[in-house]
mmCIF file of C-alpha atoms in Angstrom:
data_model
loop_
_atom_site.group_PDB
_atom_site.id
_atom_site.type_symbol
_atom_site.label_atom_id
_atom_site.label_comp_id
_atom_site.label_asym_id
_atom_site.label_seq_id
_atom_site.Cartn_x
_atom_site.Cartn_y
_atom_site.Cartn_z
ATOM 1 C CA MET N 13 -8.634 3.621 -22.759
ATOM 2 C CA ILE N 14 -11.149 0.787 -22.368
ATOM 3 C CA PHE N 15 -8.353 -1.601 -21.399
ATOM 4 C CA PHE N 16 -7.081 0.923 -18.846
ATOM 5 C CA GLN N 17 -10.541 1.323 -17.331
ATOM 6 C CA LEU N 18 -10.992 -2.449 -17.219
ATOM 7 C CA LEU N 19 -7.689 -2.906 -15.396
ATOM 8 C CA VAL N 20 -8.515 -0.179 -12.883
ATOM 9 C CA LEU N 21 -12.005 -1.588 -12.254
ATOM 10 C CA THR N 22 -10.611 -5.107 -11.835
ATOM 11 C CA SER N 23 -7.964 -3.864 -9.406
ATOM 12 C CA GLN N 24 -10.647 -2.209 -7.286
ATOM 13 C CA LEU N 25 -12.819 -5.299 -7.201
ATOM 14 C CA VAL N 26 -9.904 -7.600 -6.369
ATOM 15 C CA GLY N 27 -8.609 -5.233 -3.687
ATOM 16 C CA ILE N 28 -12.001 -4.907 -2.012
ATOM 17 C CA VAL N 29 -12.530 -8.680 -2.116
ATOM 18 C CA GLY N 30 -9.103 -9.227 -0.538
ATOM 19 C CA VAL N 31 -9.804 -6.806 2.318
ATOM 20 C CA SER N 32 -13.276 -8.314 2.792
ATOM 21 C CA LEU N 33 -11.877 -11.843 3.012
ATOM 22 C CA ILE N 34 -9.426 -10.761 5.715
ATOM 23 C CA GLY N 35 -12.290 -9.075 7.565
ATOM 24 C CA VAL N 36 -14.502 -12.167 7.352
ATOM 25 C CA TRP N 37 -11.654 -14.445 8.409
ATOM 26 C CA MET N 38 -10.785 -12.360 11.468
ATOM 27 C CA GLY N 39 -14.296 -11.209 12.310
ATOM 28 C CA ARG N 40 -16.314 -14.371 11.843
ATOM 29 C CA TYR N 41 -13.912 -17.286 12.214
ATOM 30 C CA LEU N 42 -11.331 -15.963 14.692
ATOM 31 C CA GLY N 43 -13.569 -14.293 17.251
ATOM 32 C CA GLY N 44 -14.099 -10.737 16.039
ATOM 33 C CA PHE N 45 -12.423 -7.527 17.137
ATOM 34 C CA ALA N 46 -11.669 -5.767 20.420
ATOM 35 C CA TRP N 47 -9.095 -3.470 22.020
ATOM 36 C CA ASP N 48 -8.234 -5.273 25.255
ATOM 37 C CA GLY N 49 -4.953 -7.037 24.529
ATOM 38 C CA SER N 50 -6.708 -10.303 23.664
ATOM 39 C CA SER N 51 -6.557 -12.285 20.435
ATOM 40 C CA GLN N 52 -9.502 -10.181 19.262
ATOM 41 C CA GLN N 53 -7.217 -7.153 19.356
ATOM 42 C CA PHE N 54 -4.644 -9.098 17.354
ATOM 43 C CA ASN N 55 -7.316 -9.625 14.692
ATOM 44 C CA LEU N 56 -7.182 -5.899 13.984
ATOM 45 C CA HIS N 57 -3.543 -6.249 12.933
ATOM 46 C CA PRO N 58 -4.002 -8.173 9.661
ATOM 47 C CA LEU N 59 -7.132 -6.213 8.769
ATOM 48 C CA LEU N 60 -5.575 -2.765 9.299
ATOM 49 C CA MET N 61 -2.320 -3.746 7.611
ATOM 50 C CA THR N 62 -4.180 -5.040 4.573
ATOM 51 C CA ILE N 63 -6.336 -1.926 4.383
ATOM 52 C CA GLY N 64 -3.379 0.420 4.898
ATOM 53 C CA LEU N 65 -0.220 -1.046 3.394
ATOM 54 C CA ILE N 66 -1.922 -2.948 0.567
ATOM 55 C CA PHE N 67 -5.216 -1.364 -0.497
ATOM 56 C CA LEU N 68 -4.803 2.319 0.414
ATOM 57 C CA TYR N 69 -1.126 2.254 -0.562
ATOM 58 C CA GLY N 70 -2.089 0.816 -3.944
ATOM 59 C CA GLU N 71 -4.817 3.431 -4.328
ATOM 60 C CA ALA N 72 -2.280 6.178 -3.659
ATOM 61 C CA ILE N 73 -0.042 4.782 -6.393
ATOM 62 C CA LEU N 74 -2.946 4.592 -8.844
ATOM 63 C CA SER N 75 -4.046 8.166 -8.169
ATOM 64 C CA TYR N 76 -1.401 9.546 -10.549
ATOM 65 C CA ARG N 77 -2.755 7.334 -13.344
ATOM 66 C CA VAL N 78 -6.497 7.457 -12.733
ATOM 67 C CA PHE N 79 -6.530 11.259 -12.321
ATOM 68 C CA ARG N 80 -3.620 12.037 -14.613
ATOM 69 C CA ASN N 81 -5.587 14.753 -16.432
ATOM 70 C CA SER N 82 -6.508 16.629 -13.244
ATOM 71 C CA LYS N 83 -4.576 19.540 -11.758
ATOM 72 C CA LYS N 84 -1.318 18.291 -10.305
ATOM 73 C CA ILE N 85 -1.814 19.956 -6.915
ATOM 74 C CA TYR N 86 -5.087 18.067 -6.461
ATOM 75 C CA ILE N 87 -3.421 14.760 -7.312
ATOM 76 C CA LYS N 88 -0.549 15.533 -4.934
ATOM 77 C CA CYS N 89 -2.976 16.185 -2.095
ATOM 78 C CA LEU N 90 -4.944 13.003 -2.826
ATOM 79 C CA HIS N 91 -1.749 10.951 -3.143
ATOM 80 C CA GLY N 92 -0.411 12.321 0.130
ATOM 81 C CA PHE N 93 -3.717 11.950 1.983
ATOM 82 C CA LEU N 94 -4.114 8.300 0.964
ATOM 83 C CA HIS N 95 -0.543 7.569 2.036
ATOM 84 C CA LEU N 96 -1.075 9.343 5.352
ATOM 85 C CA LEU N 97 -4.257 7.352 5.967
ATOM 86 C CA ALA N 98 -2.398 4.157 5.062
ATOM 87 C CA PHE N 99 0.392 5.027 7.510
ATOM 88 C CA VAL N 100 -2.098 5.650 10.330
ATOM 89 C CA CYS N 101 -3.679 2.238 9.678
ATOM 90 C CA ALA N 102 -0.227 0.632 9.752
ATOM 91 C CA VAL N 103 0.757 2.284 13.035
ATOM 92 C CA VAL N 104 -2.508 1.283 14.735
ATOM 93 C CA GLY N 105 -2.088 -2.232 13.306
ATOM 94 C CA LEU N 106 1.400 -2.458 14.810
ATOM 95 C CA LYS N 107 0.107 -1.194 18.146
ATOM 96 C CA ALA N 108 -2.567 -3.891 18.100
ATOM 97 C CA VAL N 109 -0.129 -6.780 17.619
ATOM 98 C CA PHE N 110 2.460 -5.484 20.118
ATOM 99 C CA ASP N 111 -0.246 -4.988 22.768
ATOM 100 C CA ASN N 112 -1.538 -8.509 22.178
ATOM 101 C CA HIS N 113 1.910 -10.099 22.372
ATOM 102 C CA ASN N 114 2.757 -8.212 25.554
ATOM 103 C CA HIS N 115 -0.617 -9.106 27.093
ATOM 104 C CA GLU N 116 -0.162 -12.797 26.249
ATOM 105 C CA ASN N 117 3.550 -12.787 27.243
ATOM 106 C CA LEU N 118 4.573 -13.689 23.704
ATOM 107 C CA SER N 119 7.878 -12.730 22.128
ATOM 108 C CA ASN N 120 8.026 -9.838 19.696
ATOM 109 C CA MET N 121 10.043 -9.527 16.492
ATOM 110 C CA TYR N 122 11.155 -13.161 16.218
ATOM 111 C CA SER N 123 9.765 -14.097 12.790
ATOM 112 C CA LEU N 124 10.756 -13.097 9.269
ATOM 113 C CA HIS N 125 7.242 -11.710 8.858
ATOM 114 C CA SER N 126 7.786 -9.299 11.751
ATOM 115 C CA TRP N 127 11.204 -8.234 10.463
ATOM 116 C CA VAL N 128 9.956 -7.502 6.963
ATOM 117 C CA GLY N 129 6.740 -5.938 8.244
ATOM 118 C CA LEU N 130 8.372 -3.509 10.672
ATOM 119 C CA SER N 131 11.033 -2.603 8.104
ATOM 120 C CA THR N 132 8.239 -1.848 5.637
ATOM 121 C CA VAL N 133 6.485 0.516 8.039
ATOM 122 C CA ILE N 134 9.735 2.301 8.930
ATOM 123 C CA LEU N 135 10.680 2.763 5.270
ATOM 124 C CA PHE N 136 7.140 3.889 4.514
ATOM 125 C CA GLY N 137 7.324 6.507 7.265
ATOM 126 C CA LEU N 138 10.614 7.841 5.916
ATOM 127 C CA GLN N 139 9.258 7.811 2.367
ATOM 128 C CA LEU N 140 6.186 9.747 3.473
ATOM 129 C CA LEU N 141 8.216 12.317 5.403
ATOM 130 C CA ILE N 142 10.792 12.907 2.669
ATOM 131 C CA GLY N 143 8.098 12.950 0.001
ATOM 132 C CA CYS N 144 6.104 15.631 1.815
ATOM 133 C CA LEU N 145 9.208 17.755 2.335
ATOM 134 C CA SER N 146 10.309 17.320 -1.273
ATOM 135 C CA PHE N 147 7.059 17.795 -3.176
ATOM 136 C CA LEU N 148 4.836 19.870 -0.878
ATOM 137 C CA PHE N 149 7.430 22.250 0.581
ATOM 138 C CA PRO N 150 7.018 25.463 -1.446
ATOM 139 C CA GLY N 151 10.570 26.773 -1.144
ATOM 140 C CA LEU N 152 12.367 23.734 -2.549
ATOM 141 C CA PRO N 153 13.945 24.298 -5.997
ATOM 142 C CA GLN N 154 12.318 22.463 -8.904
ATOM 143 C CA SER N 155 15.668 20.922 -9.840
ATOM 144 C CA VAL N 156 15.888 19.201 -6.435
ATOM 145 C CA LYS N 157 12.362 17.847 -6.781
ATOM 146 C CA ALA N 158 13.116 16.536 -10.276
ATOM 147 C CA SER N 159 16.342 14.835 -9.177
ATOM 148 C CA TYR N 160 14.647 13.115 -6.224
ATOM 149 C CA LEU N 161 11.566 11.957 -8.163
ATOM 150 C CA PRO N 162 13.092 8.709 -9.595
ATOM 151 C CA THR N 163 14.224 7.687 -6.105
ATOM 152 C CA HIS N 164 10.773 8.425 -4.711
ATOM 153 C CA VAL N 165 9.100 6.339 -7.411
ATOM 154 C CA PHE N 166 11.517 3.426 -6.962
ATOM 155 C CA PHE N 167 11.093 3.220 -3.199
ATOM 156 C CA GLY N 168 7.350 3.701 -3.522
ATOM 157 C CA ILE N 169 7.039 0.527 -5.595
ATOM 158 C CA PHE N 170 9.697 -1.301 -3.568
ATOM 159 C CA ILE N 171 7.899 -0.610 -0.269
ATOM 160 C CA PHE N 172 4.637 -1.786 -1.851
ATOM 161 C CA PHE N 173 6.291 -5.092 -2.791
ATOM 162 C CA MET N 174 7.693 -5.395 0.738
ATOM 163 C CA ALA N 175 4.199 -4.921 2.140
ATOM 164 C CA VAL N 176 2.831 -7.621 -0.163
ATOM 165 C CA ALA N 177 5.611 -10.020 0.895
ATOM 166 C CA ALA N 178 4.970 -9.313 4.583
ATOM 167 C CA ALA N 179 1.228 -9.840 4.108
ATOM 168 C CA LEU N 180 1.712 -13.208 2.406
ATOM 169 C CA MET N 181 4.106 -14.359 5.140
ATOM 170 C CA GLY N 182 1.676 -13.150 7.796
ATOM 171 C CA ILE N 183 -1.278 -14.981 6.259
ATOM 172 C CA THR N 184 0.695 -18.229 6.043
ATOM 173 C CA GLU N 185 2.006 -17.813 9.577
ATOM 174 C CA LYS N 186 -1.479 -17.195 11.002
ATOM 175 C CA LEU N 187 -2.942 -20.183 9.155
ATOM 176 C CA LEU N 188 -0.191 -22.452 10.455
ATOM 177 C CA PHE N 189 -0.574 -21.179 14.031
ATOM 178 C CA SER N 190 -4.382 -21.436 14.068
ATOM 179 C CA LEU N 191 -4.826 -24.679 12.117
ATOM 180 C CA ASP N 192 -1.545 -26.541 12.681
ATOM 181 C CA GLU N 193 -1.796 -29.958 10.971
ATOM 182 C CA LYS N 194 -5.388 -29.290 9.861
ATOM 183 C CA TYR N 195 -4.009 -26.829 7.322
ATOM 184 C CA HIS N 196 -3.104 -29.794 5.110
ATOM 185 C CA ASP N 197 -6.800 -30.709 4.874
ATOM 186 C CA LEU N 198 -7.564 -27.252 3.450
ATOM 187 C CA PRO N 199 -10.608 -26.382 5.611
ATOM 188 C CA LEU N 200 -12.774 -23.355 4.872
ATOM 189 C CA ILE N 201 -10.603 -21.006 6.959
ATOM 190 C CA ALA N 202 -7.557 -22.069 4.952
ATOM 191 C CA LEU N 203 -9.417 -21.444 1.712
ATOM 192 C CA ILE N 204 -10.380 -17.954 2.892
ATOM 193 C CA GLY N 205 -6.821 -17.139 3.951
ATOM 194 C CA ASN N 206 -5.318 -18.490 0.725
ATOM 195 C CA ALA N 207 -7.900 -16.640 -1.368
ATOM 196 C CA ALA N 208 -7.111 -13.391 0.470
ATOM 197 C CA GLY N 209 -3.427 -13.880 -0.265
ATOM 198 C CA ALA N 210 -4.176 -14.582 -3.926
ATOM 199 C CA CYS N 211 -6.232 -11.372 -4.114
ATOM 200 C CA ILE N 212 -3.316 -9.406 -2.660
ATOM 201 C CA VAL N 213 -0.977 -10.824 -5.309
ATOM 202 C CA VAL N 214 -3.395 -10.060 -8.165
ATOM 203 C CA PHE N 215 -4.067 -6.556 -6.803
ATOM 204 C CA ALA N 216 -0.322 -5.854 -6.642
ATOM 205 C CA MET N 217 0.151 -7.190 -10.161
ATOM 206 C CA LEU N 218 -2.630 -4.977 -11.553
ATOM 207 C CA VAL N 219 -1.371 -1.873 -9.739
ATOM 208 C CA THR N 220 2.151 -2.491 -11.025
ATOM 209 C CA CYS N 221 0.913 -3.105 -14.568
ATOM 210 C CA ILE N 222 -1.039 0.151 -14.552
ATOM 211 C CA VAL N 223 1.643 2.322 -12.991
ATOM 212 C CA LEU N 224 4.501 1.059 -15.185
ATOM 213 C CA ASN N 225 2.671 1.527 -18.486
ATOM 214 C CA SER N 226 4.086 4.728 -19.986
ATOM 215 C CA ASN N 227 0.970 5.215 -22.137
ATOM 216 C CA TRP N 228 -1.031 5.994 -18.988
ATOM 217 C CA LYS N 229 1.554 8.239 -17.416
ATOM 218 C CA ARG N 230 0.712 11.836 -16.655
ATOM 219 C CA GLN N 231 2.073 14.021 -19.453
ATOM 220 C CA GLU N 232 3.857 17.101 -18.173
ATOM 221 C CA HIS N 233 4.011 20.018 -20.590
ATOM 222 C CA VAL N 234 7.565 21.313 -20.565
ATOM 223 C CA VAL N 235 8.297 24.482 -22.515
ATOM 224 C CA SER N 236 11.759 24.470 -24.079
ATOM 225 C CA LEU N 237 14.079 27.478 -24.169
ATOM 226 C CA GLU N 238 13.486 27.922 -27.898
ATOM 227 C CA GLU N 239 9.714 27.867 -27.403
ATOM 228 C CA SER N 240 10.003 30.409 -24.591
ATOM 229 C CA ASN N 241 12.046 32.785 -26.774
ATOM 230 C CA SER N 242 9.588 32.356 -29.635
ATOM 231 C CA LEU N 243 6.669 33.180 -27.375
ATOM 232 C CA LEU N 244 8.438 36.285 -26.027
ATOM 233 C CA GLN N 245 9.220 37.512 -29.541
ATOM 234 C CA THR N 246 5.578 37.283 -30.588
ATOM 235 C CA LYS N 247 4.434 39.472 -27.687
#
């Protein structure tokens, strides 16, 4: 239990540091934030994507481990709310970068980062929609929910990895665009960007380690047919 708590605490610290580094990089060294189509609006893109698709998404995954002893309906609501909040951040982040590119007459969707990033958001939206219909819709048979659960879990982790990959490509792309040849000299901005990327990798590793450990999985109490008959006979 102590090891579990240490991993969770470390993941939170690393995640917060990663988001903070992105915020400092965009806010202090790249001109701050605005909503006017300028480069300051673009700065909202990496910050919102990191908050949404990395930190909040990771928090949603961890909710089933951290609160595994709580009532399942409460965990479902928390899990869904965090994912919904993450999706809103992602959509606003996409709006910010498209507005900036259109304002500056720059091409859209030409880089691998943009391809992976947009695919991640689309898959995330589908995952969120299907997940809500499958696990929160009261009339759906339990057998259908149980059969879909492995697929939901797989794509949940897969989309998280896609988001991490897109973030790392985006950080590298932004550093190359803003620093050009100076990137080789590793100035302070480069150190901040690289450190933010390293935090994202470590955060993803910790989240994956926690969620894949079966010892910390929520234990569902399933009553067998024999147990049910035994209970009925004693009444």
